[in-house]
PDB file of C-alpha atoms in Angstrom:
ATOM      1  CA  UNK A   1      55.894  94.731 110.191  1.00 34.00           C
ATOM      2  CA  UNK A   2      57.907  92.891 112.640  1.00 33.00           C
ATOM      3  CA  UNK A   3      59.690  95.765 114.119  1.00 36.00           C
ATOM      4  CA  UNK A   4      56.463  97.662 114.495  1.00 36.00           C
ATOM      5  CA  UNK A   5      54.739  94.537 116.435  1.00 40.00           C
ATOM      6  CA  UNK A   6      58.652  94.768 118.787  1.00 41.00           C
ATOM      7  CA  UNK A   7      58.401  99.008 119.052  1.00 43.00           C
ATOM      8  CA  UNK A   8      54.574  98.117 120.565  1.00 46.00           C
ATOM      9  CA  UNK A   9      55.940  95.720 123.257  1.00 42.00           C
ATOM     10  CA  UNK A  10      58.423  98.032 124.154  1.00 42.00           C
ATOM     11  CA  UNK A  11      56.046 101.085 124.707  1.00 41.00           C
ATOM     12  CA  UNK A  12      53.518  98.805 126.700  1.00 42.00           C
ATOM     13  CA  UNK A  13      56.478  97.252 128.754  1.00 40.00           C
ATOM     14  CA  UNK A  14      57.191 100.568 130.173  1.00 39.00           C
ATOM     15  CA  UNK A  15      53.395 101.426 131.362  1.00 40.00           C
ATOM     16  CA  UNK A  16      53.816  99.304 134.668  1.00 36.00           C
ATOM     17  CA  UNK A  17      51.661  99.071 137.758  1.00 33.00           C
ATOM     18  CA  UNK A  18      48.728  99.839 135.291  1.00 30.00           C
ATOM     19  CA  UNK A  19      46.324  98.652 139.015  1.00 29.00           C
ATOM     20  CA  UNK A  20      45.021  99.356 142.289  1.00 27.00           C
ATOM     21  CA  UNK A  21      45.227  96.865 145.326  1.00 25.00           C
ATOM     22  CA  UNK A  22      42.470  95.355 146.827  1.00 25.00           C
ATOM     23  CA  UNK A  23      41.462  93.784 150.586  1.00 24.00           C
ATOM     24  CA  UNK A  24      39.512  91.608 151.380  1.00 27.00           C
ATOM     25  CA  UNK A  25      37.217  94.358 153.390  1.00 29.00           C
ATOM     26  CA  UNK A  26      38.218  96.832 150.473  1.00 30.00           C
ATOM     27  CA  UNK A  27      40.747  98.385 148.379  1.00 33.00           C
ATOM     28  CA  UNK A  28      44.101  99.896 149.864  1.00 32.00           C
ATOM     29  CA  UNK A  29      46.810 102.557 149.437  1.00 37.00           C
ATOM     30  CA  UNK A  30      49.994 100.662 147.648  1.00 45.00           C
ATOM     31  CA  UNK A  31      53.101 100.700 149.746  1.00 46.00           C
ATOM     32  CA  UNK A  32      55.603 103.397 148.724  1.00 45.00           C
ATOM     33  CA  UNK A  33      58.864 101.349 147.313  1.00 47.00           C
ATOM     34  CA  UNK A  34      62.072 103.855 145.829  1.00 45.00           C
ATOM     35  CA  UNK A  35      61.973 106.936 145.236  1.00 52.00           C
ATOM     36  CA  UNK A  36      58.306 107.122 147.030  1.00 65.00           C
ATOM     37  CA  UNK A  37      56.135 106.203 144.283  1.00 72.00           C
ATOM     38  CA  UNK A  38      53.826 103.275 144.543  1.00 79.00           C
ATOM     39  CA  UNK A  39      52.750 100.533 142.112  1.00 83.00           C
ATOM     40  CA  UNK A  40      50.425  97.918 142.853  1.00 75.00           C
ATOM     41  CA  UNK A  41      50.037  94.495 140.909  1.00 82.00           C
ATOM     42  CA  UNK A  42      47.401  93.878 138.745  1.00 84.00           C
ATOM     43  CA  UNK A  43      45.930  91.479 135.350  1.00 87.00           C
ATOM     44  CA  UNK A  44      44.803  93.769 132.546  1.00 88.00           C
ATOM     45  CA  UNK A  45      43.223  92.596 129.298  1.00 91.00           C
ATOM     46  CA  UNK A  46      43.216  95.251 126.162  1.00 92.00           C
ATOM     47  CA  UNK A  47      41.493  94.863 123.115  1.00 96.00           C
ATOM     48  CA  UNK A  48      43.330  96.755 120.125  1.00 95.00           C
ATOM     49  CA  UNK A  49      41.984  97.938 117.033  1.00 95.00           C
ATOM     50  CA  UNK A  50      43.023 100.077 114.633  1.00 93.00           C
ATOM     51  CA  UNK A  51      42.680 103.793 115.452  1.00 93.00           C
ATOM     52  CA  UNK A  52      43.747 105.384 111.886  1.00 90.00           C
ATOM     53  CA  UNK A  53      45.755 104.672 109.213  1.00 87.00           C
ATOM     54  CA  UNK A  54      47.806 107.110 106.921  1.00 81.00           C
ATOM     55  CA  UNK A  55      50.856 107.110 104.402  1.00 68.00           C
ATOM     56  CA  UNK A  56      52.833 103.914 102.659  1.00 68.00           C
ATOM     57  CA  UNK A  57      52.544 101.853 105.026  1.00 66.00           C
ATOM     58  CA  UNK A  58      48.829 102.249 105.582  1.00 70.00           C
ATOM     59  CA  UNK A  59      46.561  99.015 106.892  1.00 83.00           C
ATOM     60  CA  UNK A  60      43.273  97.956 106.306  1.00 88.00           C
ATOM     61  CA  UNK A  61      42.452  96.209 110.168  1.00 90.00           C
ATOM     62  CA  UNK A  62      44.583  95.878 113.444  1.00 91.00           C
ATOM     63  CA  UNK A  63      42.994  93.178 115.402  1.00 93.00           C
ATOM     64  CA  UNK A  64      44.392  91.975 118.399  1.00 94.00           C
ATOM     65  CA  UNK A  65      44.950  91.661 122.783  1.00 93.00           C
ATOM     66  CA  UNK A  66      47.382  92.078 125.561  1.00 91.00           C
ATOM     67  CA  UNK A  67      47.420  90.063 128.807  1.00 91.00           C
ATOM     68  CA  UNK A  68      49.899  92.405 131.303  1.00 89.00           C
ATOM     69  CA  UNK A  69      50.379  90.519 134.561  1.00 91.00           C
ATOM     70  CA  UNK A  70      52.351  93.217 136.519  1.00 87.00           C
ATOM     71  CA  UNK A  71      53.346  92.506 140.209  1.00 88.00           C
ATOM     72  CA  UNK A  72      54.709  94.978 142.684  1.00 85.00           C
ATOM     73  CA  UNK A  73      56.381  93.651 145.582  1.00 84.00           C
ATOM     74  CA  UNK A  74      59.181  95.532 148.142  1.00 85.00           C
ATOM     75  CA  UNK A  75      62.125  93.768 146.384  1.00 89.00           C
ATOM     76  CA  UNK A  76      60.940  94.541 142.791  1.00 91.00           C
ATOM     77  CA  UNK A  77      58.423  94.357 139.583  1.00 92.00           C
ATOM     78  CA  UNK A  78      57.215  91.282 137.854  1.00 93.00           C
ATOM     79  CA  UNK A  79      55.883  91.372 134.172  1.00 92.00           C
ATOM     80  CA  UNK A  80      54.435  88.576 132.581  1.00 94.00           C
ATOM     81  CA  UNK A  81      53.130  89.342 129.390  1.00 93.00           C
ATOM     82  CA  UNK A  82      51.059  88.115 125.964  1.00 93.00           C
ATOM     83  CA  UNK A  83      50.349  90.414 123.108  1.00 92.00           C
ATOM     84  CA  UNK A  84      48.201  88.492 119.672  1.00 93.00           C
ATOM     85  CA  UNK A  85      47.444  90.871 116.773  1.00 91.00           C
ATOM     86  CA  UNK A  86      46.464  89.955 113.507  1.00 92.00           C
ATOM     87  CA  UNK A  87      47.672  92.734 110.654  1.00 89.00           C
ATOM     88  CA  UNK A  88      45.602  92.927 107.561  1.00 90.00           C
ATOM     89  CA  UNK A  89      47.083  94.793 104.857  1.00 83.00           C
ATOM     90  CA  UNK A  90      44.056  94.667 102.271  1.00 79.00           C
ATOM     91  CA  UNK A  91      43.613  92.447  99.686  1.00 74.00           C
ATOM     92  CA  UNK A  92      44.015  89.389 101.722  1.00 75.00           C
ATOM     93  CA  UNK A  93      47.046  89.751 103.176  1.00 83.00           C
ATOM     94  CA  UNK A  94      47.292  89.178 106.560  1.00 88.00           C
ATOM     95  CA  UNK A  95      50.102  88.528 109.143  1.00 90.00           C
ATOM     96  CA  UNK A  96      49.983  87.220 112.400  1.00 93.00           C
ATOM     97  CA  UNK A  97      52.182  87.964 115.419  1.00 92.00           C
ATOM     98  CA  UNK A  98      52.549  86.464 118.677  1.00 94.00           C
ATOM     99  CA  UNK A  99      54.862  88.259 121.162  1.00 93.00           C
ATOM    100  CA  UNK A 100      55.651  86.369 124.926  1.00 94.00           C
ATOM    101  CA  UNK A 101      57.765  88.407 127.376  1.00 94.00           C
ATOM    102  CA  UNK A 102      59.159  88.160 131.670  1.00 95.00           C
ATOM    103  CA  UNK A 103      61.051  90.239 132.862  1.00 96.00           C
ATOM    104  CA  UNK A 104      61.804  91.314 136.775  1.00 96.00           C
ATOM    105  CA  UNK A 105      63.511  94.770 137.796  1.00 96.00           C
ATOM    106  CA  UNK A 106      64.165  94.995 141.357  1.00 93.00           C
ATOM    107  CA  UNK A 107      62.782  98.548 143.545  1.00 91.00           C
ATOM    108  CA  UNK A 108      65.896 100.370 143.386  1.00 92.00           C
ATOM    109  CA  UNK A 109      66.464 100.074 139.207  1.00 93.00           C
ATOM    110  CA  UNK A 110      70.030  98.614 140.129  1.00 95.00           C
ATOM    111  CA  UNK A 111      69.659  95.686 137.686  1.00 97.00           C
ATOM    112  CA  UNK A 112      66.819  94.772 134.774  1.00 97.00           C
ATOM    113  CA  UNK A 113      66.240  90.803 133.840  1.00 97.00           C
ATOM    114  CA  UNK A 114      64.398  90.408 130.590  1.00 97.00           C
ATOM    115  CA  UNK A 115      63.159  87.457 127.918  1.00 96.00           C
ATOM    116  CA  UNK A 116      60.894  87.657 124.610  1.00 94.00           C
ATOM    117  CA  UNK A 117      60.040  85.351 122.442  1.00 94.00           C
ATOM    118  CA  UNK A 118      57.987  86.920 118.893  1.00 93.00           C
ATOM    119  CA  UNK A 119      56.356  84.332 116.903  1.00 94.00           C
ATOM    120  CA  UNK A 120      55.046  85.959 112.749  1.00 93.00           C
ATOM    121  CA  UNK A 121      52.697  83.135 111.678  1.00 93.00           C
ATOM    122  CA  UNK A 122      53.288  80.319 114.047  1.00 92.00           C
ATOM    123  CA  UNK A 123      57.495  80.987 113.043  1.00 95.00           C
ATOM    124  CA  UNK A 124      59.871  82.025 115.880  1.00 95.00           C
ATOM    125  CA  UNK A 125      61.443  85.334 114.395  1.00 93.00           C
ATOM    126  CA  UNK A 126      63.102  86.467 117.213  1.00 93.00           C
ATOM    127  CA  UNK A 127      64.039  85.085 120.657  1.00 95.00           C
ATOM    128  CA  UNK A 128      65.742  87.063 123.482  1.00 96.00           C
ATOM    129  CA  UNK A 129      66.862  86.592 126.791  1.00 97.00           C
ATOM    130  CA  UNK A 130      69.766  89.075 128.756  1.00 97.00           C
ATOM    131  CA  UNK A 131      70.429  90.848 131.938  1.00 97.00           C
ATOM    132  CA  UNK A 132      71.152  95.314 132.387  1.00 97.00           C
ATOM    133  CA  UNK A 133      73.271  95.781 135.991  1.00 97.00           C
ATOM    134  CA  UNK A 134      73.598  99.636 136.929  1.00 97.00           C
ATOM    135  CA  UNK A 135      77.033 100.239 137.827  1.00 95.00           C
ATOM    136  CA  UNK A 136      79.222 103.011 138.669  1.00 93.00           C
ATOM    137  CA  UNK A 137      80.141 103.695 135.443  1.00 93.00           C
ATOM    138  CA  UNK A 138      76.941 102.790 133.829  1.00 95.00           C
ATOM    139  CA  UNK A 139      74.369 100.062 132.514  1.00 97.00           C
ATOM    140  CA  UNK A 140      76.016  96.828 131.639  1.00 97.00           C
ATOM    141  CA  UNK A 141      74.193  94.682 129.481  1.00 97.00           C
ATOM    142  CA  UNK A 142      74.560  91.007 128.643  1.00 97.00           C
ATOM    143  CA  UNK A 143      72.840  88.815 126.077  1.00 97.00           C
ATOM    144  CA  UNK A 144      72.442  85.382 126.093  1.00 97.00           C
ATOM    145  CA  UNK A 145      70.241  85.597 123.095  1.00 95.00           C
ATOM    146  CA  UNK A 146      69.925  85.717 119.918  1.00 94.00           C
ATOM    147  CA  UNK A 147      73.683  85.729 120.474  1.00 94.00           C
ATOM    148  CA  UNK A 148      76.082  86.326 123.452  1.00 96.00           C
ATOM    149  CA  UNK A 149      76.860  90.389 123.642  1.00 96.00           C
ATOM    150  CA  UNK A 150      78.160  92.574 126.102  1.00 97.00           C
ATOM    151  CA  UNK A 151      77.895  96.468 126.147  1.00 96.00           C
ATOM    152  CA  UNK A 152      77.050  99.449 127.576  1.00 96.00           C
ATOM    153  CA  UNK A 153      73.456 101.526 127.647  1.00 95.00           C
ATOM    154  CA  UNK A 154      75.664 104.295 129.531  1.00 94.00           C
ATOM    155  CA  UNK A 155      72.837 106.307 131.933  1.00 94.00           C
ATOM    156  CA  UNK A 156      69.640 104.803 130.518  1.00 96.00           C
ATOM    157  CA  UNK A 157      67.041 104.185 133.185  1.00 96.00           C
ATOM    158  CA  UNK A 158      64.830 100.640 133.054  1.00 96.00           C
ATOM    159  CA  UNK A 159      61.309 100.099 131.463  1.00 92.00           C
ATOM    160  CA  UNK A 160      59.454 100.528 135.616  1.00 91.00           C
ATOM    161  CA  UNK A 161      61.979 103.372 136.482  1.00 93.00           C
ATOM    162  CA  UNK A 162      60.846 105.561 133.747  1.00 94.00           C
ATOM    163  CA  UNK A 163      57.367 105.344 134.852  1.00 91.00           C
ATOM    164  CA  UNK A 164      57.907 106.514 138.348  1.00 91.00           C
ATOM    165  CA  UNK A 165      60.105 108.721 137.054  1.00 94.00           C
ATOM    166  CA  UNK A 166      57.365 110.010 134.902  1.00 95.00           C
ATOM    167  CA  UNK A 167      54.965 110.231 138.337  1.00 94.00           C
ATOM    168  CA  UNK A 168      57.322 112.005 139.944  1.00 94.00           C
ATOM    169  CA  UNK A 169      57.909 114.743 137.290  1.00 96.00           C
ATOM    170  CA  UNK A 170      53.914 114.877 137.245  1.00 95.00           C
ATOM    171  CA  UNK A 171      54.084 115.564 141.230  1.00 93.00           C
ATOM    172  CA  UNK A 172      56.271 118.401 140.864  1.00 95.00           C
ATOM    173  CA  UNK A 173      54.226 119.920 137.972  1.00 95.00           C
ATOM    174  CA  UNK A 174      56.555 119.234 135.525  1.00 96.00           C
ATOM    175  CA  UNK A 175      55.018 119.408 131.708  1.00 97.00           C
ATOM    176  CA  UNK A 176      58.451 117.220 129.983  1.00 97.00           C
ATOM    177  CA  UNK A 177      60.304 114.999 131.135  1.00 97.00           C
ATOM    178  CA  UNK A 178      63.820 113.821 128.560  1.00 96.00           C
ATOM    179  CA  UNK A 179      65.543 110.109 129.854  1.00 95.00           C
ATOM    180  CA  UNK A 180      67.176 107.668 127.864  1.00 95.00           C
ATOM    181  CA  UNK A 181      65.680 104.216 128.362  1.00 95.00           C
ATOM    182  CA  UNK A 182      66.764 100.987 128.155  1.00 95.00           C
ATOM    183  CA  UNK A 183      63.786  98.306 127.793  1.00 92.00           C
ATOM    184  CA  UNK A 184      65.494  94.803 126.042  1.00 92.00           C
ATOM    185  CA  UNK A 185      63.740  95.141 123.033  1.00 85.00           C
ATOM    186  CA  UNK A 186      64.567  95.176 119.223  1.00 80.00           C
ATOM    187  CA  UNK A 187      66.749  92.396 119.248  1.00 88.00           C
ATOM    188  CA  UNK A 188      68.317  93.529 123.211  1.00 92.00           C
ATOM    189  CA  UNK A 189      69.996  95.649 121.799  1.00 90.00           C
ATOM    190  CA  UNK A 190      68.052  99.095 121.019  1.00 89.00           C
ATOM    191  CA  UNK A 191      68.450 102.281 123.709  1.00 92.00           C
ATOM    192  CA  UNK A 192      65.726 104.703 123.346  1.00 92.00           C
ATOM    193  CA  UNK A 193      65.906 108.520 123.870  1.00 93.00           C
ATOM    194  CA  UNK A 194      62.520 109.252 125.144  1.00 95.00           C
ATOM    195  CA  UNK A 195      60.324 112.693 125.668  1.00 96.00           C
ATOM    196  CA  UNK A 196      57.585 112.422 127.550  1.00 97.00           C
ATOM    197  CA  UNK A 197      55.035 115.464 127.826  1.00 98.00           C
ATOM    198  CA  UNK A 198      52.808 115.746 130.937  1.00 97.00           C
ATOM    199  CA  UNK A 199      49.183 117.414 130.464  1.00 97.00           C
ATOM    200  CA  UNK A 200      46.942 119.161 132.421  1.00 96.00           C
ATOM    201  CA  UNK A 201      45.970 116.860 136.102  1.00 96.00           C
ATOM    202  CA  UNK A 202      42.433 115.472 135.331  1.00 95.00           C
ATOM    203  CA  UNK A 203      40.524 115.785 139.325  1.00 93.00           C
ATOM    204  CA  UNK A 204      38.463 112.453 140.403  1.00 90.00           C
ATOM    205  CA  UNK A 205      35.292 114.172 139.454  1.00 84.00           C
ATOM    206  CA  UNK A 206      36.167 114.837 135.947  1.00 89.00           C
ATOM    207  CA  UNK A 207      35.488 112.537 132.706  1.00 89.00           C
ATOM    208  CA  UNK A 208      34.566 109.448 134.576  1.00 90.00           C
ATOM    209  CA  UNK A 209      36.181 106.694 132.178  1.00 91.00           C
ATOM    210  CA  UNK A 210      34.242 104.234 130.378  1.00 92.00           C
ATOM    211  CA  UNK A 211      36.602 101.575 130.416  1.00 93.00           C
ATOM    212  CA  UNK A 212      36.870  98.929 132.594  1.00 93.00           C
ATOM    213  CA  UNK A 213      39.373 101.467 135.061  1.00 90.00           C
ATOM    214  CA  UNK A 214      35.896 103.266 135.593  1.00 88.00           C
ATOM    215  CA  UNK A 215      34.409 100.659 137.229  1.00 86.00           C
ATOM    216  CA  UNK A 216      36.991 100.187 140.125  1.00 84.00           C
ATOM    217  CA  UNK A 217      36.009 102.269 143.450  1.00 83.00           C
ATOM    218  CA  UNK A 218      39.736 102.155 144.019  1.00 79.00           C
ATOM    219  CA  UNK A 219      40.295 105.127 141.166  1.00 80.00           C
ATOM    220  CA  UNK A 220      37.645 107.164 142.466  1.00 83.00           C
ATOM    221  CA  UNK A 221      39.380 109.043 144.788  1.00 85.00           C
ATOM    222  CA  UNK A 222      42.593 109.059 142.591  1.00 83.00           C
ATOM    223  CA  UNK A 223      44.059 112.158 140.337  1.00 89.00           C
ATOM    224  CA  UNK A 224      45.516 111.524 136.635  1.00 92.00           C
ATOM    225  CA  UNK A 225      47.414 112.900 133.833  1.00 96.00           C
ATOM    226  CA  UNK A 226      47.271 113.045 130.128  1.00 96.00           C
ATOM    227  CA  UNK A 227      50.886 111.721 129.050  1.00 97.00           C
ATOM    228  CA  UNK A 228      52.912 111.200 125.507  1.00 97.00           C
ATOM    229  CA  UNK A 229      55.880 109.198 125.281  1.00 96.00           C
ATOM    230  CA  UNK A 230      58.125 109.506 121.996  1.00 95.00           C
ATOM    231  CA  UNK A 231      60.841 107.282 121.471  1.00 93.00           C
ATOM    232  CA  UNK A 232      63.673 108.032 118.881  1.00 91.00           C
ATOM    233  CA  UNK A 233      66.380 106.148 118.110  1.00 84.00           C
ATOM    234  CA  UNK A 234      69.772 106.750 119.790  1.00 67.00           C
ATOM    235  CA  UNK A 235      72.207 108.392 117.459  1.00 65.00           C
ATOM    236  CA  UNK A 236      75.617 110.440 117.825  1.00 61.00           C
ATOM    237  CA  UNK A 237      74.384 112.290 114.703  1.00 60.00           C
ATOM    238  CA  UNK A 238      72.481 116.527 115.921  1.00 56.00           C
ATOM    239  CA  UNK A 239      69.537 117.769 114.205  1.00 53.00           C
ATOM    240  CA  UNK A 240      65.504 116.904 114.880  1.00 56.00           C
ATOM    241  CA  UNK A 241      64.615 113.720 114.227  1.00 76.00           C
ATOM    242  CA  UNK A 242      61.300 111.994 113.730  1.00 84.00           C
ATOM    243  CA  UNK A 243      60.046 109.532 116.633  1.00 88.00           C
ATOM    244  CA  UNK A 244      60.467 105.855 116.148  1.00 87.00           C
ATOM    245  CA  UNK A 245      57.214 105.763 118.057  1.00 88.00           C
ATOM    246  CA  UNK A 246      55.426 107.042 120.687  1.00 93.00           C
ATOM    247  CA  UNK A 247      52.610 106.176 123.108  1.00 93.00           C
ATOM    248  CA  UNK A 248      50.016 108.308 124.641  1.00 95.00           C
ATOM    249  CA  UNK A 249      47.863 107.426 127.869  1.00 94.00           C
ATOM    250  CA  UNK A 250      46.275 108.604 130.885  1.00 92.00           C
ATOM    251  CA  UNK A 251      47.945 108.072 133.805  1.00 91.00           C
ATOM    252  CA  UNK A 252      46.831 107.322 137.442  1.00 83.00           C
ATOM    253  CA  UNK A 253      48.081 108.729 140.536  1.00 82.00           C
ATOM    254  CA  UNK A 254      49.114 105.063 141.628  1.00 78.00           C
ATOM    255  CA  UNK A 255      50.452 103.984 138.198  1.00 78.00           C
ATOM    256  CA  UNK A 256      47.229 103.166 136.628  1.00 77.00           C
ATOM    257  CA  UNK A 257      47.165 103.735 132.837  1.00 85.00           C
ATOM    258  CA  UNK A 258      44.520 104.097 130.410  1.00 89.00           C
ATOM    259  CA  UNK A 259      43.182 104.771 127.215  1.00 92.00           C
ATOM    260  CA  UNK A 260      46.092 103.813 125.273  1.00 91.00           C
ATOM    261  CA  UNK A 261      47.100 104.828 121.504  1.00 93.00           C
ATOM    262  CA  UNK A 262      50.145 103.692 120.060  1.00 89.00           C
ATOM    263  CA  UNK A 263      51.127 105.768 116.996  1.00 90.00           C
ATOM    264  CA  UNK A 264      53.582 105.008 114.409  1.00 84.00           C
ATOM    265  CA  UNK A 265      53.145 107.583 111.857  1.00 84.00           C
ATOM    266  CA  UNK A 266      51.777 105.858 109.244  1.00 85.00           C
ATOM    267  CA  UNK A 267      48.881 104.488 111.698  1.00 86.00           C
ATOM    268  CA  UNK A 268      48.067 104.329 115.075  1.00 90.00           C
ATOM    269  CA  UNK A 269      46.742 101.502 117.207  1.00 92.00           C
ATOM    270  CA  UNK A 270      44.052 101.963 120.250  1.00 95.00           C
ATOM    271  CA  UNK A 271      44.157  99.499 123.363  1.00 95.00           C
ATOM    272  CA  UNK A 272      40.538  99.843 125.442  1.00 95.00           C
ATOM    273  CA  UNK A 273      41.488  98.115 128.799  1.00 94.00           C
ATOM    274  CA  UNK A 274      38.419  95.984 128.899  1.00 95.00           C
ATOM    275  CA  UNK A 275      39.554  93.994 132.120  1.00 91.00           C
ATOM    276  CA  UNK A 276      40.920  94.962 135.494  1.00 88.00           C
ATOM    277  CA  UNK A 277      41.972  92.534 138.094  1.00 86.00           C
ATOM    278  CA  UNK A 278      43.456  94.316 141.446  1.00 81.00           C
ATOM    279  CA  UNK A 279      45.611  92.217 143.371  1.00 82.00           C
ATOM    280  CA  UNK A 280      47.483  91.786 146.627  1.00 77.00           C
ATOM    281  CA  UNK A 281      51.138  93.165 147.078  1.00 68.00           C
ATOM    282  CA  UNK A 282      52.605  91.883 150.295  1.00 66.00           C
ATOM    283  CA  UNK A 283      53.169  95.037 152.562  1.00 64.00           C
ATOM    284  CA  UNK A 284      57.007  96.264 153.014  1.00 64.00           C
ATOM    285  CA  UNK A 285      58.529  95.407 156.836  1.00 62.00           C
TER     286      UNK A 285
END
């Protein structure tokens, strides 16, 4: 159950700028950073529950929150987060995880800082803290902890990268999008393939959300797409494989996200965002 609570950070982790900025006479466009696609920093709160549960490794309740501080600035992205969720297996068996993560990726994805700590029942399982520089011949990565490691995640792009890569493909009317991603998770030392499928653009004036995203004037005006993200396992091995997870959400024109489900084939979880804070990014010069 561990790895499943680490494979949820490291879909959330890559849903940054989930927010819209605000003035103090109203809110405002984000400034464009690299590549032309704006974030904007924000505090959301998500409540998670269990959506369904299916095969051997079925559950009985998923109870739990997330606290994503994300900030957007011209140099880079912030993350603070806090994710509590309390597994309950039936019969009385329960399990409790705690997961604390930073991490800080300047604008132009040249390098990726990162730290988690994942406490299972008030225990420190897992503790990790490392560095990813891009260089010419590809992502260097070094570990600190759980032990010191050096290595290479070859062309993999970084957790805030994939998402405006993921706006960008949207812009263009692209439906997939394939990238190999490197996030710090699963010990530092996992790299992801990822697929990501791109629906239909939902107009402002359709399916007004519920959530607490609906009630920000800042949205109105704003476009989004239905997205998946599956995440396999890297391997030098061919034929299909099966998806260590995936993640599927709506996405905002300014990096917004909503309506998340996290699914790991034997059960999925739902996050309801069920507080927004918009906050100020200081403009570029």
């Amino acid at each position: 159950m561990i790895a499943t609570v680490r494979a949820c950070f490291a879909a959330l982790i890559l849903v940054a700028g989930l927010a819209a900025m605000p003035l103090a006479c109203g809110p405002a466009a984000a400034e464009p950073q690299a590549g032309g696609i704006a974030l904007a920093s924000h505090l959301a709160i998500y409540d998670l529950k269990l959506a369904n549960s299916r095969g051997k490794r079925s559950l009985e309740a998923v109870r739990g929150r997330i606290v994503y501080d994300f900030s957007s600035a011209c140099e880079g992205y912030g993350l603070q987060f806090r994710q509590v969720t309390s597994l309950d297996s039936g019969e009385g068996k329960t399990a409790l995880s705690d997961l604390r993560a930073t991490s800080w990726e300047d604008a132009e994805a040249k390098s990726f800082r990162f730290n988690s700590q994942n406490f299972l029942d008030d225990r420190l399982v897992e503790n990790v803290d490392g560095n990813a520089e891009r260089q010419p011949e590809g992502v260097a990565v070094k570990l600190t902890k759980p032990e010191r490691k050096q290595f290479s995640a070859g062309s993999a792009v970084f957790p805030t990268e994939h998402m405006r890569d993921i706006l960008a493909a949207a812009h263009e009317g692209k439906t997939l999008l394939q990238v190999t991603v490197y996030d710090g998770s699963d010990n530092g030392q996992k790299i992801y393939q990822s697929l990501t499928v791109i629906g239909r653009k939902i107009a402002p004036n359709e399916r007004k959300p519920t959530d607490a995203a609906g009630n920000q004037s800042a949205l109105d005006n704003l476009d989004r797409w239905p997205a998946t993200i599956s995440y396999f396992e890297k391997s030098e091995h061919g034929g299909e494989q099966t998806p260590a997870y995936s993640i599927s959400f709506e996405l905002y024109d300014n990096g917004v996200s909503r309506a998340l489900v996290l699914d790991y084939g034997d059960f999925a979880v739902a996050g309801d965002m069920t507080s927004l804070e918009m906050r100020d990014s200081k403009p570029c010069r």
